[in-house]
PDB file of C-alpha atoms and ligand atoms in Angstrom:
ATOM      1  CA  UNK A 217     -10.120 -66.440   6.210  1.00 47.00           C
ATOM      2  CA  UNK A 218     -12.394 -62.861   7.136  1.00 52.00           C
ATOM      3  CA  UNK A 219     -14.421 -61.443   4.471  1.00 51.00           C
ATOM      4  CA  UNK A 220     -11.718 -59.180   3.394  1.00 48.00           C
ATOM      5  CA  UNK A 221      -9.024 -62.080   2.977  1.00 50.00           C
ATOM      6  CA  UNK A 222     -11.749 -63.988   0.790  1.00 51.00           C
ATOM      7  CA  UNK A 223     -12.536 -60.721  -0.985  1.00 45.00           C
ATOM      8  CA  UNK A 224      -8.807 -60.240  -2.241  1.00 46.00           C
ATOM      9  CA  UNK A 225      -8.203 -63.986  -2.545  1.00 48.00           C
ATOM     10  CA  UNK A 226     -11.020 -63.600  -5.628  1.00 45.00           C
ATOM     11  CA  UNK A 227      -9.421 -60.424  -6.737  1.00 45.00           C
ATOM     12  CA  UNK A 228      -6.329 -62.726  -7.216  1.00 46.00           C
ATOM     13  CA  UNK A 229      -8.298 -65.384  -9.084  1.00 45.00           C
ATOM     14  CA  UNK A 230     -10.192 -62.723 -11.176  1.00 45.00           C
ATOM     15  CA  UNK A 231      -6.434 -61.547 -11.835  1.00 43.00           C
ATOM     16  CA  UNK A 232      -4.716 -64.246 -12.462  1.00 44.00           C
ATOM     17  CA  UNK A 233      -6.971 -66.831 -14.348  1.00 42.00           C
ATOM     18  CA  UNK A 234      -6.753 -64.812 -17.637  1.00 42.00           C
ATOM     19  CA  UNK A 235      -3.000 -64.464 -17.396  1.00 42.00           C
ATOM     20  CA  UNK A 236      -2.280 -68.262 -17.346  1.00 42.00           C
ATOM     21  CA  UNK A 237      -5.013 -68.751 -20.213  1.00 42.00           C
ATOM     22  CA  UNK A 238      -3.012 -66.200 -22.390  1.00 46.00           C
ATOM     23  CA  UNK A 239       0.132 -67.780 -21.111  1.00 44.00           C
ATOM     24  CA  UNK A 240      -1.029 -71.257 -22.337  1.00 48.00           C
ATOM     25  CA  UNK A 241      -2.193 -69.066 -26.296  1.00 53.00           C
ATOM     26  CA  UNK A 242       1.064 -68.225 -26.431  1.00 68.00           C
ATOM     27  CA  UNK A 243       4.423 -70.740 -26.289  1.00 75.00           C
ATOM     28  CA  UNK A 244       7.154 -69.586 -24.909  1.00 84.00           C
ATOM     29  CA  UNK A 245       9.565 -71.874 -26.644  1.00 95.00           C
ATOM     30  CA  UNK A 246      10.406 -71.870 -30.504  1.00 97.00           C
ATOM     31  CA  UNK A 247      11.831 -74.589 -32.550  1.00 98.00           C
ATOM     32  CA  UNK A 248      13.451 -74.013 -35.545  1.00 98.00           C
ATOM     33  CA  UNK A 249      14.698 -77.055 -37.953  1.00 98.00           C
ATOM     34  CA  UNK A 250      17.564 -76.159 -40.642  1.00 98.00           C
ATOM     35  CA  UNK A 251      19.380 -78.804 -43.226  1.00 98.00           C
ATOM     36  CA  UNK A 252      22.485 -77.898 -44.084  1.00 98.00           C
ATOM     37  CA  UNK A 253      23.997 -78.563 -47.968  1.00 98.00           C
ATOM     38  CA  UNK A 254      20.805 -79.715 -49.819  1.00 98.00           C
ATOM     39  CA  UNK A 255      21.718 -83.543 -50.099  1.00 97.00           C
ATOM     40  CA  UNK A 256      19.556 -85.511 -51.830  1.00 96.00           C
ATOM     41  CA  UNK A 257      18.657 -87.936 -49.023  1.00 96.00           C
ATOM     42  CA  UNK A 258      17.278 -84.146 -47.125  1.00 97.00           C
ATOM     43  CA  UNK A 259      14.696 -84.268 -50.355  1.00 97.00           C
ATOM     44  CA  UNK A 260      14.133 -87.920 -50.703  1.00 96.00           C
ATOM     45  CA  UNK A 261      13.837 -88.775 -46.716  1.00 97.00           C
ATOM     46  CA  UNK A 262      13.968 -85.271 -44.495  1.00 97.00           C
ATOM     47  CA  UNK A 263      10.942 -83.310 -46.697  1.00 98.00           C
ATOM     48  CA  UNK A 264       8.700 -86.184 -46.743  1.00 97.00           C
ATOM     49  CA  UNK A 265       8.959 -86.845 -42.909  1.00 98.00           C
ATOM     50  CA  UNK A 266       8.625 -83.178 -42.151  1.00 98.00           C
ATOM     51  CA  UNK A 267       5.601 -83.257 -44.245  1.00 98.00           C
ATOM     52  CA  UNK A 268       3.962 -85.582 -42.418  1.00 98.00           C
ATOM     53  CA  UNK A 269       4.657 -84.091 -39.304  1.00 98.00           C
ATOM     54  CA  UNK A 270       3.253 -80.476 -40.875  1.00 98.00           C
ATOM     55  CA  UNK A 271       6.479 -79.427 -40.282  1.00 98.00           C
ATOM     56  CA  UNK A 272       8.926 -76.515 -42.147  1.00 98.00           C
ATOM     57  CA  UNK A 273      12.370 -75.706 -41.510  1.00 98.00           C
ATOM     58  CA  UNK A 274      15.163 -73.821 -43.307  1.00 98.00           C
ATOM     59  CA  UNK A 275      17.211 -75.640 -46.127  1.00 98.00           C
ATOM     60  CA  UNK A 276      20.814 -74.317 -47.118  1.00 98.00           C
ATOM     61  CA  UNK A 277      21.970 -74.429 -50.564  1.00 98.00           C
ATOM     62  CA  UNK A 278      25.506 -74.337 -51.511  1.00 98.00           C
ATOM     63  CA  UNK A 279      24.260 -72.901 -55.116  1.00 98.00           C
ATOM     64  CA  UNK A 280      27.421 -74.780 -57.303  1.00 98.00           C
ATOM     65  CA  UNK A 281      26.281 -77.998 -56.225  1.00 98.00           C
ATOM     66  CA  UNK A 282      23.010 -77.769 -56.942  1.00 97.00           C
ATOM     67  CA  UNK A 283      24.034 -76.248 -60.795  1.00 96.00           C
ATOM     68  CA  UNK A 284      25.702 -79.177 -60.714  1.00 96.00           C
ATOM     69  CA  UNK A 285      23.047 -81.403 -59.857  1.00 96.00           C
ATOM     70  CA  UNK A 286      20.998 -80.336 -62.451  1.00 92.00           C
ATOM     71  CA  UNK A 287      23.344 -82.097 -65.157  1.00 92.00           C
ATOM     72  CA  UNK A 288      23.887 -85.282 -63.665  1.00 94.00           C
ATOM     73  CA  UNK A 289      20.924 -87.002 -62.251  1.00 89.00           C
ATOM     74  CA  UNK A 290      22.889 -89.694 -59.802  1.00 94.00           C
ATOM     75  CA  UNK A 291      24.398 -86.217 -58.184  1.00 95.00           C
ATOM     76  CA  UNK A 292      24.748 -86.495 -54.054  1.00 95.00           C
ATOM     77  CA  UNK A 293      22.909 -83.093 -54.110  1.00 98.00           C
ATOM     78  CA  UNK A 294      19.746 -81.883 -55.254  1.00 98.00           C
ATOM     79  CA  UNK A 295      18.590 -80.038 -58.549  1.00 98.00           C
ATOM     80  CA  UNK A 296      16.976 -77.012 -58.647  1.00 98.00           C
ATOM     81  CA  UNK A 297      13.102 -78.847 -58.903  1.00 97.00           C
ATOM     82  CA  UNK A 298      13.934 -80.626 -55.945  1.00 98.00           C
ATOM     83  CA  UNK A 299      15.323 -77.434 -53.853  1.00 98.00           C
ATOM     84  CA  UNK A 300      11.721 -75.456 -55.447  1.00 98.00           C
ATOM     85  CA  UNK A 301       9.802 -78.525 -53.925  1.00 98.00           C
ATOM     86  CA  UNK A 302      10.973 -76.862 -50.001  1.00 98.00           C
ATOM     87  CA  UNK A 303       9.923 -74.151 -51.379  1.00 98.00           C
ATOM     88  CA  UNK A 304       6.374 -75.004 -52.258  1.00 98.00           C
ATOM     89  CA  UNK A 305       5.994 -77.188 -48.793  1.00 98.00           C
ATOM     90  CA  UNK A 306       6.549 -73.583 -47.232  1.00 98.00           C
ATOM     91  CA  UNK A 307      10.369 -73.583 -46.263  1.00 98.00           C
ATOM     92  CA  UNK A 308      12.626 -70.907 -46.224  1.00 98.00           C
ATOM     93  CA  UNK A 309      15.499 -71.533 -48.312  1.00 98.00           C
ATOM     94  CA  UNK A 310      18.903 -69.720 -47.339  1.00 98.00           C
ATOM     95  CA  UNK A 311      21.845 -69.835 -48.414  1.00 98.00           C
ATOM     96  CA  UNK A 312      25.316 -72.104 -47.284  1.00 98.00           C
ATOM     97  CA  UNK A 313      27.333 -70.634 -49.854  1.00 98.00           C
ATOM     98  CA  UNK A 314      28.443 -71.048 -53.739  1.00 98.00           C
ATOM     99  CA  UNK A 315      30.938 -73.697 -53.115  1.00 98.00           C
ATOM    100  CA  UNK A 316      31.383 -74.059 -49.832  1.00 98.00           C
ATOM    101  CA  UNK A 317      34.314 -73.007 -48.899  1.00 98.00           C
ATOM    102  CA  UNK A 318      36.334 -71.964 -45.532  1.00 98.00           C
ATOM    103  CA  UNK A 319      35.276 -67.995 -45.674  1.00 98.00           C
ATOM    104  CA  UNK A 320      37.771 -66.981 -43.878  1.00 98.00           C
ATOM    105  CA  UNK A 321      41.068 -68.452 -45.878  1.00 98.00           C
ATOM    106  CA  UNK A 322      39.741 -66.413 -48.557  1.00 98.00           C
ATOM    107  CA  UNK A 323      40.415 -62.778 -50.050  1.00 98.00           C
ATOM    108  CA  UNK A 324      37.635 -60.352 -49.309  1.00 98.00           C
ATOM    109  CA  UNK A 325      36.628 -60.325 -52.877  1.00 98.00           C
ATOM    110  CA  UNK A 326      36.007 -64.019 -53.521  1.00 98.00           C
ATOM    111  CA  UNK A 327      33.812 -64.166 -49.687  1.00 98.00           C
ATOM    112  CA  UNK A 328      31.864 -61.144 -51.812  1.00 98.00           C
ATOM    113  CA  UNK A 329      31.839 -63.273 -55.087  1.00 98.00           C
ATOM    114  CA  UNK A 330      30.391 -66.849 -53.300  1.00 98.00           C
ATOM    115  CA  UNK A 331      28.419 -64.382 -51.577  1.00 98.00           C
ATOM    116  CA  UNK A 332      26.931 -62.783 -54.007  1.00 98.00           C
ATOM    117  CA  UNK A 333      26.960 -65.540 -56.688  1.00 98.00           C
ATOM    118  CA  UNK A 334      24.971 -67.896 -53.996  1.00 98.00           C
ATOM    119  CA  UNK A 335      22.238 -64.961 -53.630  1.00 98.00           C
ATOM    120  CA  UNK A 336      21.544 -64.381 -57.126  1.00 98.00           C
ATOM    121  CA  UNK A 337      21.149 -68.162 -57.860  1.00 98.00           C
ATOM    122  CA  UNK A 338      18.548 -68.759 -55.111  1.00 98.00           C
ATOM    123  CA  UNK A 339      16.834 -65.406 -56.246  1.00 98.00           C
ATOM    124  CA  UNK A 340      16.894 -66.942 -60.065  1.00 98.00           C
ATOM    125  CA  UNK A 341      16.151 -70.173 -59.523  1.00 98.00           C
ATOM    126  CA  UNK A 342      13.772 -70.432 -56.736  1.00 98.00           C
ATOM    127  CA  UNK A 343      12.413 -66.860 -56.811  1.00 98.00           C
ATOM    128  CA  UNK A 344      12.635 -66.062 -53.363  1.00 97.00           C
ATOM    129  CA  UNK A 345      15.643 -63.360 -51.965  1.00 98.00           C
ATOM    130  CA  UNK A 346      17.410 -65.880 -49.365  1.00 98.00           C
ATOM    131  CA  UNK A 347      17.793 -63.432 -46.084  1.00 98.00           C
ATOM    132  CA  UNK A 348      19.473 -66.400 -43.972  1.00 98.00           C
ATOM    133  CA  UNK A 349      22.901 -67.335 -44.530  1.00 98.00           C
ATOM    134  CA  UNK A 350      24.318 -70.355 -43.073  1.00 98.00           C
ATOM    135  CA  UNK A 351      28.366 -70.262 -43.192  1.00 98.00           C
ATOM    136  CA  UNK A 352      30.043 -73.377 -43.919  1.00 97.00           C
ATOM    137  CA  UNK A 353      32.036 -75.287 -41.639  1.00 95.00           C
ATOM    138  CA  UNK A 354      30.155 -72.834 -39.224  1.00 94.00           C
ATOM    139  CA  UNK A 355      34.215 -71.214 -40.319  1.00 96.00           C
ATOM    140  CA  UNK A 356      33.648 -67.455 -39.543  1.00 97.00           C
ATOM    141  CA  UNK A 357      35.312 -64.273 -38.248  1.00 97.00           C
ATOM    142  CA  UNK A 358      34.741 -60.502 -37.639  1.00 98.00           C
ATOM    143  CA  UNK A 359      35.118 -60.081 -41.139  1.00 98.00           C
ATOM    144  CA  UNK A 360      33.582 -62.658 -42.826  1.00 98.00           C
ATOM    145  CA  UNK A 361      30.746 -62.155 -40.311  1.00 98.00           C
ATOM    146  CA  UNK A 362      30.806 -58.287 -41.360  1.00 98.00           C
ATOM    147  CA  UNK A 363      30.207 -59.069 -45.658  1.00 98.00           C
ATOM    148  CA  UNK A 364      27.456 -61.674 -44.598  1.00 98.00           C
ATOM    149  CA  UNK A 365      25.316 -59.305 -42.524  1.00 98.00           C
ATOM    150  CA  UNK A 366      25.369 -56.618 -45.181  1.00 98.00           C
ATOM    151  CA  UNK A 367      23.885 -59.141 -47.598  1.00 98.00           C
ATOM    152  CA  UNK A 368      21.593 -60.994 -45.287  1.00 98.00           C
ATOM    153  CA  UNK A 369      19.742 -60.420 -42.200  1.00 98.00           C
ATOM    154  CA  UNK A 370      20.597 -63.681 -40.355  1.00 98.00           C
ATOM    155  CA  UNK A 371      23.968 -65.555 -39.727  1.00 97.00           C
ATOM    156  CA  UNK A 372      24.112 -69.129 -38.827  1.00 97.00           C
ATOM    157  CA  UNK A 373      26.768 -70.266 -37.018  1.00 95.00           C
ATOM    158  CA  UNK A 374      27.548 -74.393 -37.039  1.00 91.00           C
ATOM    159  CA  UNK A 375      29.594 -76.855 -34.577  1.00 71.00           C
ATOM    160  CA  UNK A 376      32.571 -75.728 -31.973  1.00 55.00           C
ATOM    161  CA  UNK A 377      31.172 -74.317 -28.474  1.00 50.00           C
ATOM    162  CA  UNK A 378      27.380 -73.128 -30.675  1.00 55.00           C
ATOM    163  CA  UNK A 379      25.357 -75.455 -28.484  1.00 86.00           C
ATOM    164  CA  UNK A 380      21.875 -73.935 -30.286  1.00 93.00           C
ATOM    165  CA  UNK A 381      19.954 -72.684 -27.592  1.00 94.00           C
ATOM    166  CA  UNK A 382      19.176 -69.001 -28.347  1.00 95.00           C
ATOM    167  CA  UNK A 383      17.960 -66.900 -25.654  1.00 93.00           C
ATOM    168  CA  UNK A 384      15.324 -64.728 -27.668  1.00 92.00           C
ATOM    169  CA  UNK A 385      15.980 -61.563 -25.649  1.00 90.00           C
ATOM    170  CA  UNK A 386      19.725 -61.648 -26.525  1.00 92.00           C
ATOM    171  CA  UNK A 387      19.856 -63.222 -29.680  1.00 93.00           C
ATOM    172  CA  UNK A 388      21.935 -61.569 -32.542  1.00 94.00           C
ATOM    173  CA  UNK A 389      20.639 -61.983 -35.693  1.00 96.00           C
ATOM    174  CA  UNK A 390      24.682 -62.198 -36.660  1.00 96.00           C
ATOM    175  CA  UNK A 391      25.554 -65.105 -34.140  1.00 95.00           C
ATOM    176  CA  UNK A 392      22.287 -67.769 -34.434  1.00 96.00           C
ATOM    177  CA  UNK A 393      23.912 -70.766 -32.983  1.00 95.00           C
ATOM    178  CA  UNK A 394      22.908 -74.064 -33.694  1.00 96.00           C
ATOM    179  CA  UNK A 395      22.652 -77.949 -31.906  1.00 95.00           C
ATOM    180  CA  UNK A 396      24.155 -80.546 -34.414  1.00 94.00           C
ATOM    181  CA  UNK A 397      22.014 -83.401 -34.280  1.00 94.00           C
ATOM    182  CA  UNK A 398      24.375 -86.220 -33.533  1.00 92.00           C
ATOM    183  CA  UNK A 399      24.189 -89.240 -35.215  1.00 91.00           C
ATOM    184  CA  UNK A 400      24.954 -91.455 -32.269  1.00 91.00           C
ATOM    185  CA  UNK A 401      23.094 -89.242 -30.028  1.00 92.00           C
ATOM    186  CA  UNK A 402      19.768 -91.285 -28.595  1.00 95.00           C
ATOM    187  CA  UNK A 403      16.615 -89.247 -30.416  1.00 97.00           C
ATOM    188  CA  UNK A 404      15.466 -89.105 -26.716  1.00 97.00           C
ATOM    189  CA  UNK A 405      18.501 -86.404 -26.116  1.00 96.00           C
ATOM    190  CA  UNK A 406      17.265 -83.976 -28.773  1.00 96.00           C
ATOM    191  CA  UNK A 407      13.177 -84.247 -27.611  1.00 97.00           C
ATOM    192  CA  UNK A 408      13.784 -83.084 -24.024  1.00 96.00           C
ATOM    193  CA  UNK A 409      16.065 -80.498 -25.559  1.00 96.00           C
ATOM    194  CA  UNK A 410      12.910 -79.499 -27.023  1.00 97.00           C
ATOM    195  CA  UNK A 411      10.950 -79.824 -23.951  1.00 96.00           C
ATOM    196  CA  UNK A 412      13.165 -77.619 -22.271  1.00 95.00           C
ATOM    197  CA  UNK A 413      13.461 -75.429 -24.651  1.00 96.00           C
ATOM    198  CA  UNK A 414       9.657 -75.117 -23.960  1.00 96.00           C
ATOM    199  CA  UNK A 415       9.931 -74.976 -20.218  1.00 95.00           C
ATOM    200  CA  UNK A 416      12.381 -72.042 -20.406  1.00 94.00           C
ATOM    201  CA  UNK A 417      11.490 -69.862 -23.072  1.00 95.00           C
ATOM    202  CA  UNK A 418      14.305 -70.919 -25.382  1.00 95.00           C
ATOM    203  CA  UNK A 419      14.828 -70.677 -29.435  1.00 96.00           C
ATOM    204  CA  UNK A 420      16.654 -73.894 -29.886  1.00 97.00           C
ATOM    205  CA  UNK A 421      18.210 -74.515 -33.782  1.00 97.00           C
ATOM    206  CA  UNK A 422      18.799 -78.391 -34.728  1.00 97.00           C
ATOM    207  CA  UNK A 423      21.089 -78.553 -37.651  1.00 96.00           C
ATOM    208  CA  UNK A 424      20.480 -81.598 -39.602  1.00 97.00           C
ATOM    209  CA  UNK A 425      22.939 -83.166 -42.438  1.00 95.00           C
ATOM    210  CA  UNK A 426      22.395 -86.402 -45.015  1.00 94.00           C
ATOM    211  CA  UNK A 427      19.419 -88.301 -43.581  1.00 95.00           C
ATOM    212  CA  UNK A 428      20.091 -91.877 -44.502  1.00 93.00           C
ATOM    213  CA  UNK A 429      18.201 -95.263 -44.094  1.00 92.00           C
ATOM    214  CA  UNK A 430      20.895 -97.391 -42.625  1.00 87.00           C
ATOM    215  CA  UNK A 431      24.058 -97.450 -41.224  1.00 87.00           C
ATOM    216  CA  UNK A 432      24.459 -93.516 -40.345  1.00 87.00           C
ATOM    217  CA  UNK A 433      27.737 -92.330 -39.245  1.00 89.00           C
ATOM    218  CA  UNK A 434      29.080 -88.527 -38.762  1.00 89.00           C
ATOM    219  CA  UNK A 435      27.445 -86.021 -40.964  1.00 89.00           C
ATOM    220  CA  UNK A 436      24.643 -88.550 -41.307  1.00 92.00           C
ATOM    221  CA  UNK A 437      21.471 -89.453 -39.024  1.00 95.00           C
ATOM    222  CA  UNK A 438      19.546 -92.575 -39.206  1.00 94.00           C
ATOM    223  CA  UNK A 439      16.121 -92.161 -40.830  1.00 95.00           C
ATOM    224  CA  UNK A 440      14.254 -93.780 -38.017  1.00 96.00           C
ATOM    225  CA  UNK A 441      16.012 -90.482 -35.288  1.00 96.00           C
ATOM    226  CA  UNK A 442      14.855 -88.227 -37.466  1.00 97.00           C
ATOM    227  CA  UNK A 443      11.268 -89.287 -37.513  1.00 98.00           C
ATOM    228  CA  UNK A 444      11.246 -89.497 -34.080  1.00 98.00           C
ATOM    229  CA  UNK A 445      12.827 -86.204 -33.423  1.00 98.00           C
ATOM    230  CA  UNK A 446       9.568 -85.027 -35.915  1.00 98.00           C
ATOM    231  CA  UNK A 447       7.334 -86.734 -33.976  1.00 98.00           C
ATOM    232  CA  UNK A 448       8.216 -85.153 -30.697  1.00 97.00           C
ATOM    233  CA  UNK A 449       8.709 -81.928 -31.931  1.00 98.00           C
ATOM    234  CA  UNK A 450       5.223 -82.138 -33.387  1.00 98.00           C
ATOM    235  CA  UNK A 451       4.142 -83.208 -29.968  1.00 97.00           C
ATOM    236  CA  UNK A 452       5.558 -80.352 -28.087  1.00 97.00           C
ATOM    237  CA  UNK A 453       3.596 -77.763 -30.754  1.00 97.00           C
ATOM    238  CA  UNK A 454       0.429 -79.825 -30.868  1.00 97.00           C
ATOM    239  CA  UNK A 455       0.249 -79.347 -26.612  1.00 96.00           C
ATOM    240  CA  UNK A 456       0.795 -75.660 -27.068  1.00 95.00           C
ATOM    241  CA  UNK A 457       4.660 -75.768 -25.726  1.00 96.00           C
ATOM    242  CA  UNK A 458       6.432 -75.002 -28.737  1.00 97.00           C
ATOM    243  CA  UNK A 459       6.434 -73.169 -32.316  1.00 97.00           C
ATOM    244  CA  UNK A 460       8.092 -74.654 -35.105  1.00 98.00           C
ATOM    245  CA  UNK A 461       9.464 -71.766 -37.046  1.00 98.00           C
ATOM    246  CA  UNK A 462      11.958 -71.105 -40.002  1.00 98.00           C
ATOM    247  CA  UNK A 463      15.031 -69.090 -39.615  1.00 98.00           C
ATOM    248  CA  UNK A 464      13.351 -66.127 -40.880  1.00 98.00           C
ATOM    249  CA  UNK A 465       9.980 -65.889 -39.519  1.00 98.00           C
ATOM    250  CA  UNK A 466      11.412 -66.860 -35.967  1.00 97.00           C
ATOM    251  CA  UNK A 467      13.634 -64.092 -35.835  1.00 96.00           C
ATOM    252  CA  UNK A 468      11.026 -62.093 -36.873  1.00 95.00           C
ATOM    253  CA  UNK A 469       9.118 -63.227 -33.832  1.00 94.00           C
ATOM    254  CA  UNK A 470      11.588 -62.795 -31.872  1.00 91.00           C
ATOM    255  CA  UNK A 471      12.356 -58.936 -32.911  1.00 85.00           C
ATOM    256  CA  UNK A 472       8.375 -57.860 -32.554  1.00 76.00           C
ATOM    257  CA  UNK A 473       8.920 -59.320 -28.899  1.00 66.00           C
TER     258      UNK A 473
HETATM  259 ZN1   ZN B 753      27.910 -77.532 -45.077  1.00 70.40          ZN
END
């Protein structure tokens, strides 16, 4: 190497060394953790897990249910206290719907009424306007999409061909598609998910249902795969990889980007 080759060669370092430093400030990938239907075993298990882990998510309400919840104490869903208790850990709550219907059997003014009915019931009972809307059965179409967006700013989608990995330079806030977590899935599957989401610059969505201590089958996930999905999500943030972010305050990363 002549003087001049060294002399650029520590132009290069000069150059570069503050690049990677803000590259390692900044992750690339986000992480965003959402339960769908507010089932009781999401408050008694899924909150206190994600707790410990220091971790928030967004939980989706189907607003009848809950109503409904609040009258009979042995109900599969949770009350009102219990959905105000995400709340206070510092989720977003968003809604899945009144009473969770297919949207798209229905006649434009009952998708306006569950809608509309779901909104104002979050906004009463939990003081917070929900601006996420998760539709159930991930059942959607142009139209259905079309009444949701002009009441919310994000759509979730759910199942079929929505394999949850969001590429945050094309993402549309009407199409956020979402990774079921599987409940004979190894944990290990959804952790280098999250690793790669990392790696690449991904916003990956894990859609969680009933978290239950034993015996899970579909719609369910065993206690002990959720924990460690925590655990190695917490992992990935704690080495700088990842953010863990709600529906709402990732996409609002994601627009400022
Ligand atoms: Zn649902």
């Amino acid at each position: 190497m002549n003087g001049l080759e060294r002399f650029f060669a520590c132009l290069l370092l000069a150059v570069s060394l503050p690049l990677a430093a803000s590259a390692q400030e900044a992750p690339r990938g986000l992480l965003s953790i959402t339960f769908d239907d507010a089932s009781r075993s999401q408050y008694k298990h899924g909150l206190r897990i994600a707790k410990d882990y220091d971790i928030v998510g967004t939980l989706f309400v189907i607003t009848s249910e809950a109503d409904g919840s609040q009258r009979d104490p042995n109900s599969w869903f949770m009350n009102w206290r219990e959905v105000r208790a995400f709340r206070a850990a510092g989720w977003e709550i968003g809604s899945h719907s009144d009473t969770h219907p297919h949207l798209t059997q229905l006649p434009t003014a009952d998708i306006i009424r569950e809608l509309d009915v779901s909104r104002e019931a979050i906004e009463a009972y939990v003081g917070v306007r929900p601006v996420s809307f998760a539709s159930p059965y991930g059942d959607h179409d142009a139209r259905t999409v079309g009444l949701v967006t002009e009441r919310f700013s994000n759509h979730l989608l759910a199942w079929g061909g929505t394999e949850g990995r969001n590429h945050p330079a094309t993402t549309d806030r009407a199409m956020i598609s979402r990774m079921n977590v599987n409940w004979n899935t190894p944990p290990e599957h959804y952790c280098a998910e999250i690793r790669a989401a990392a790696a690449n610059g991904i916003w990956l969505v894990l859609m969680f249902h009933q978290i239950v201590e034993s015996d899970p089958e579909p719609y369910t996930l065993a206690l002990n795969d959720f924990e460690e999905i925590m655990s190695c999500a917490a992992e990935a943030r704690d080495a700088g990889a990842i953010r863990i972010e709600t529906v709402r305050d990732a996409m609002a990363l994601i627009s400022r980007r």
